[in-house]
XYZ file of C-alpha atoms in Angstrom:
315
model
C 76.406 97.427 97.895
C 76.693 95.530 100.901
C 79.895 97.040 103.757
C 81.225 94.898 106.339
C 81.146 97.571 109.446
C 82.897 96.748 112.501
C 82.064 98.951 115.299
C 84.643 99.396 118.134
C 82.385 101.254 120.959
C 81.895 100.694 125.074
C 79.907 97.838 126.129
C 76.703 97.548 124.123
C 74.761 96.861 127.120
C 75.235 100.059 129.085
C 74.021 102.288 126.159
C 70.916 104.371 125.990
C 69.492 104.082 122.990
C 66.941 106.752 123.030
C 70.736 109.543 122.919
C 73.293 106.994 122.035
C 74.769 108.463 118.253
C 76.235 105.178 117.752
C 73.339 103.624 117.965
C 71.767 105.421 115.513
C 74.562 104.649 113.064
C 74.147 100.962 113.919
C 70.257 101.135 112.720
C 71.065 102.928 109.872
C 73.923 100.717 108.407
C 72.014 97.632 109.459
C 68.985 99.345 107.232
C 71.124 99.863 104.336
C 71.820 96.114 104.616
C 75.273 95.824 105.586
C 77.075 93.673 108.026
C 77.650 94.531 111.530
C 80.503 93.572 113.736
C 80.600 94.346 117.326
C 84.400 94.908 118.905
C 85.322 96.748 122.600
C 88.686 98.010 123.328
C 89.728 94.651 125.658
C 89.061 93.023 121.770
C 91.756 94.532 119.525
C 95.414 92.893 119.512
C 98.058 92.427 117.366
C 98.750 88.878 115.426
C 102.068 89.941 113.267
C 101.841 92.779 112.599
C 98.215 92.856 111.532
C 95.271 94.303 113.049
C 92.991 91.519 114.913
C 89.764 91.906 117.169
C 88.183 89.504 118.911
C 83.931 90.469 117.333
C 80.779 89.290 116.966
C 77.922 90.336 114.504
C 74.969 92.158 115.776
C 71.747 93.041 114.950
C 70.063 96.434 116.668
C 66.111 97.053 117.647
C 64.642 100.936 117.906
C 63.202 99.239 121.394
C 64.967 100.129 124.400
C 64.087 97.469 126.620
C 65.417 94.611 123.599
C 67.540 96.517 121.192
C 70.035 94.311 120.364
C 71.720 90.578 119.661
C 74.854 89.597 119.759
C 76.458 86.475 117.655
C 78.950 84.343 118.896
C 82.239 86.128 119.150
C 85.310 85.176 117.088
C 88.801 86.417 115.993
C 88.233 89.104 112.979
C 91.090 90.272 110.833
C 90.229 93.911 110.495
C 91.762 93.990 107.377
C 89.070 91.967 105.613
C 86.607 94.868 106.900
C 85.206 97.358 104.469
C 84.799 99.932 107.292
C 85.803 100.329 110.948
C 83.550 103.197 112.970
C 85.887 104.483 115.967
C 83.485 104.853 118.500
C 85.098 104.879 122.384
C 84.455 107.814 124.323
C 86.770 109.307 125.862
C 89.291 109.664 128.491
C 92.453 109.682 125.320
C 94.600 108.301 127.904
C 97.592 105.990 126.572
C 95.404 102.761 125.741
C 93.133 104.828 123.258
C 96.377 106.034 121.500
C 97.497 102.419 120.885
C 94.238 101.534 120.000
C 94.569 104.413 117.046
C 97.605 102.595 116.189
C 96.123 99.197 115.944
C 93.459 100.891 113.491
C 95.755 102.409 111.457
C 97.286 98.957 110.586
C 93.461 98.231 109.343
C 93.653 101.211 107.639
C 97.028 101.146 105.797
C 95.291 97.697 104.267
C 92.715 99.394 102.381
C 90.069 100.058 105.295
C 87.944 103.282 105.734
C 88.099 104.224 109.650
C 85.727 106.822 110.544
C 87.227 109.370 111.921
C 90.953 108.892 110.468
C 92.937 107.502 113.572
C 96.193 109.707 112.883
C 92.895 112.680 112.988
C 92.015 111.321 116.277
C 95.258 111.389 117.745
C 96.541 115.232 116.682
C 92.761 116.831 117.296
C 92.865 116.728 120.877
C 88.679 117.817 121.974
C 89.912 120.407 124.361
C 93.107 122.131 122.113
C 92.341 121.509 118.178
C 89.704 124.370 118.811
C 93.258 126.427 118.765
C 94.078 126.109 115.547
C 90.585 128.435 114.918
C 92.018 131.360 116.962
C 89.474 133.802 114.932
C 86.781 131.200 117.026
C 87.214 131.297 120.639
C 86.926 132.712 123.559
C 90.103 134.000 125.530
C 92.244 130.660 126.674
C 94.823 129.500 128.215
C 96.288 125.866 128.519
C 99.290 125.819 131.434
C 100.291 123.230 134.167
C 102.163 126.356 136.122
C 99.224 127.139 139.082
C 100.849 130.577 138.901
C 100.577 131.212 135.027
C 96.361 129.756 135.231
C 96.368 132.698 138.186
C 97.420 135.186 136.384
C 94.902 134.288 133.642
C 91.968 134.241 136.109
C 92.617 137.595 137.700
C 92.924 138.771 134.151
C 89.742 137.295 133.283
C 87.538 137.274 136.271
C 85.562 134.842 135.878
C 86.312 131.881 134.203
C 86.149 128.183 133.491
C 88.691 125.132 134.374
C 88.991 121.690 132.845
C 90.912 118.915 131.856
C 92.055 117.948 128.441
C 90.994 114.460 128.672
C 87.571 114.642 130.465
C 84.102 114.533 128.595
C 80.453 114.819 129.992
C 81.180 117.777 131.867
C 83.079 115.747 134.297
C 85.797 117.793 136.661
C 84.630 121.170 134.935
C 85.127 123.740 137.271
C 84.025 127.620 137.572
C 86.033 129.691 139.326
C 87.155 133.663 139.916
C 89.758 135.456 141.079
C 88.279 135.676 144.274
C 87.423 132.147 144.822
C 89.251 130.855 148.072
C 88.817 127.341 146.671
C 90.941 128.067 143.359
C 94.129 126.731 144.771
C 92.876 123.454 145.590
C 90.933 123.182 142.004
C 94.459 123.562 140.549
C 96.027 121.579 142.258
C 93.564 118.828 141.804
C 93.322 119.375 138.142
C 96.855 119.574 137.057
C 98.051 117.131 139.718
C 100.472 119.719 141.377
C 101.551 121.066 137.924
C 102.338 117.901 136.386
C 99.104 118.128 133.924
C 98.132 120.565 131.514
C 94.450 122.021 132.587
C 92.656 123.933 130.190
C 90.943 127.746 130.926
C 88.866 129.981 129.720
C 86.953 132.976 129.855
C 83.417 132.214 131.625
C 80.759 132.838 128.900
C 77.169 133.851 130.652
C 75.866 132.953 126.825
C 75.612 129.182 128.638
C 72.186 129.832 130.170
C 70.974 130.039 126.250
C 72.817 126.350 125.937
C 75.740 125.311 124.827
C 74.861 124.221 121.538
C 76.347 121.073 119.709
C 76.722 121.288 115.819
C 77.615 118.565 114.417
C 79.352 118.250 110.643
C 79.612 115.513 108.032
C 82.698 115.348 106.165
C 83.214 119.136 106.975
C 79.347 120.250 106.353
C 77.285 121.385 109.497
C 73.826 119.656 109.805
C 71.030 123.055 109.666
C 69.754 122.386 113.434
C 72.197 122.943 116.678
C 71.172 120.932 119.863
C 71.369 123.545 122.402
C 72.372 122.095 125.568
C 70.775 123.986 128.728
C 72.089 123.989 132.267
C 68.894 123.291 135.007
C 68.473 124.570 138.410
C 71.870 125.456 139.706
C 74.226 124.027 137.607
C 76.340 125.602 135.853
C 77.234 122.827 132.899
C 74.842 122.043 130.008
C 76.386 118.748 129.370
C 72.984 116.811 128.881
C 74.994 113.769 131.341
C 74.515 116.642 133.891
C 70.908 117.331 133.614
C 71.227 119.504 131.007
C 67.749 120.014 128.731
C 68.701 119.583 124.798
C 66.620 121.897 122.680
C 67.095 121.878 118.924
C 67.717 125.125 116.993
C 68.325 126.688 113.449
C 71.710 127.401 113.343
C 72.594 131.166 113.524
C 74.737 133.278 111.224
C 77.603 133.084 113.423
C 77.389 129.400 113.723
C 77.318 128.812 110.338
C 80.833 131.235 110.041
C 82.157 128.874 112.618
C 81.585 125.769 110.481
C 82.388 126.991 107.791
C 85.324 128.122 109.447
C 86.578 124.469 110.727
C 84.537 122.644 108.441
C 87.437 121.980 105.460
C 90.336 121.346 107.982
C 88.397 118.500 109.519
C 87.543 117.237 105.867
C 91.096 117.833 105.346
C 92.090 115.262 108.224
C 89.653 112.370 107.188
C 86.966 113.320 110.449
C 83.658 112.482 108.762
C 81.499 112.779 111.708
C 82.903 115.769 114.227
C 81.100 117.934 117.182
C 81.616 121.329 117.868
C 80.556 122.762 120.997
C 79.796 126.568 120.842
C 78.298 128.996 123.716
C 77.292 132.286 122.095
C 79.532 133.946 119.749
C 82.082 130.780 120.371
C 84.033 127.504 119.491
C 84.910 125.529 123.088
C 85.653 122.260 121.836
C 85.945 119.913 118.727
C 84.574 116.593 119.442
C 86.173 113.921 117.069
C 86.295 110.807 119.434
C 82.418 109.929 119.915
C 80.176 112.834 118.960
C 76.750 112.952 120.432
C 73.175 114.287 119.505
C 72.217 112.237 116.370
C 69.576 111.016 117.972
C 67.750 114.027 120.120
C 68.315 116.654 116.765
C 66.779 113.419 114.308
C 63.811 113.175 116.860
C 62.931 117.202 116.955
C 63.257 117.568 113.362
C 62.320 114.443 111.560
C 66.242 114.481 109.651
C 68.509 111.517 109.705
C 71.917 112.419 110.256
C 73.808 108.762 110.384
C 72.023 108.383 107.062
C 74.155 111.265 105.503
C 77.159 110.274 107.246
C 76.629 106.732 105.551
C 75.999 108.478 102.172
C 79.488 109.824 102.331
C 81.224 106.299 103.717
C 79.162 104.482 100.926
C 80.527 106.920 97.930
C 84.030 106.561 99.566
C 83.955 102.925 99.715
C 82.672 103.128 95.444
């Protein structure tokens, strides 16, 4: 059975193939055989009422120095797709919600999108960990500087983000005796016009904050466990961190198996969950990473399950 896949992802040629997870789905639909089309945000638009992109077909190399080649682009209905893989990484600022809307037109016609774009809209990464209160760590999410200082002198030590960042970008670790806490605040909810997100500071991060990811609600057996270096605080592999693969743990398993049916629930097929100890941090459902580093340590193939559930829903 051959698919038509249209891929909507950032610009092919900045990827680095060796950690890119879409990648890796890429080679492994093109090795099934099926029919790859290339699309970038700038692409999508509307022609009435139905969901257009402007695409061209591609064809991927394992070689990172020539990995891939690019057709001619032309206007694609998406509707004529068999499957559309959401792939932009975040910021979810206002342009990746109407891009979720364009895809839903696609997918009101008959067209798997992986992950479901209503799913990618509700499950912000930073607050659909909430909805697992058993799960986390003590949290707070507030735009009043007073409220998030209140919750650091109750907690001590803690740490500060956005809800829209990824990479570790603007992370921030702070205590109640930091002198520079005012000025993170402000900077982070814009002088208390944006919610920031914070929470208890877990020491567990020097073991890694580990990434598990799930199929359609079913945890892969090995973690990637994320490791700060040096002095940094972040594991976030975009900030130096060192990815080691691991067995998951009894806990981690509970956690999955914990979140694992609501996401199947939603349509997310391919999700991230970031834990650090005994704890869920975030959901990822916009671009998940790790396929590539946990397929290398342990000889699996995780876009080839993912592709063995869009294949049997596509039947």
């Amino acid at each position: 059975m051959s698919l038509t896949i249209a891929v909507l992802m950032d610009a092919i040629e900045s990827i680095h193939v060796e950690k890119d997870s879409t990648f890796a789905m890429l080679l492994e639909a093109q090795r099934r055989g099926h029919r790859l089309l290339y699309l970038t945000q700038g692409g999508l638009a509307v022609r009435e009422a139905a969901p257009w992109a402007w695409a061209a077909g591609v064809r991927v190399r394992d070689d990172a120095h020539d990995f891939h080649t690019l057709d001619a682009a032309a206007w694609q209905d998406l509707r004529k797709v068999d499957v559309i893989l959401a792939r932009k990484d975040p910021p979810f600022d206002a342009e990746f919600l109407y891009d979720t809307m364009v895809l839903e037109l696609a997918q009101r016609a008959g067209v798997l999108v992986v992950n479901d774009p209503q799913a990618l809209r509700d499950a912000n990464e930073k607050l659909f960990s909430l909805h697992f209160p058993q799960c986390i760590p003590p949290t707070l999410i507030a735009r009043n500087a007073g409220e998030i200082k209140r919750f650091v002198a109750e907690q001590g030590d803690v740490v500060l983000k956005p809800l829209d960042g990824m990479g570790g970008r603007s992370i921030f670790r702070s205590a109640r005796s930091d002198p520079n806490l005012n000025v993170i605040l402000e900077t982070l909810t814009d002088f208390g016009r944006r919610f920031a997100l914070a929470q208890r500071y877990l020491p567990e991060i020097s073991a890694g904050d580990k990434r598990i990811l799930l199929v359609d609600g079913e945890p892969v057996p090995y973690a990637l466990a994320r490791i700060p270096q040096g002095d940094e605080f972040r594991g976030n592999l975009a900030r130096g961190g060192k990815g080691v693969g691991m067995p998951l743990s009894e806990r981690e398993r509970w956690i999955a198996a914990q979140v694992g049916p609501e996401l199947r629930r939603r349509g997310m097929l391919f999700v991230g969950l970031d834990v650090i100890g005994d704890y869920l941090t975030e959901v990822n459902v916009t671009s998940p990473t790790c396929i590539r580093e946990l397929d290398a340590q342990f000889g699996l193939n995780i876009a080839g399950q993912l592709f063995d559930v869009i294949e049997a829903k596509r039947r």
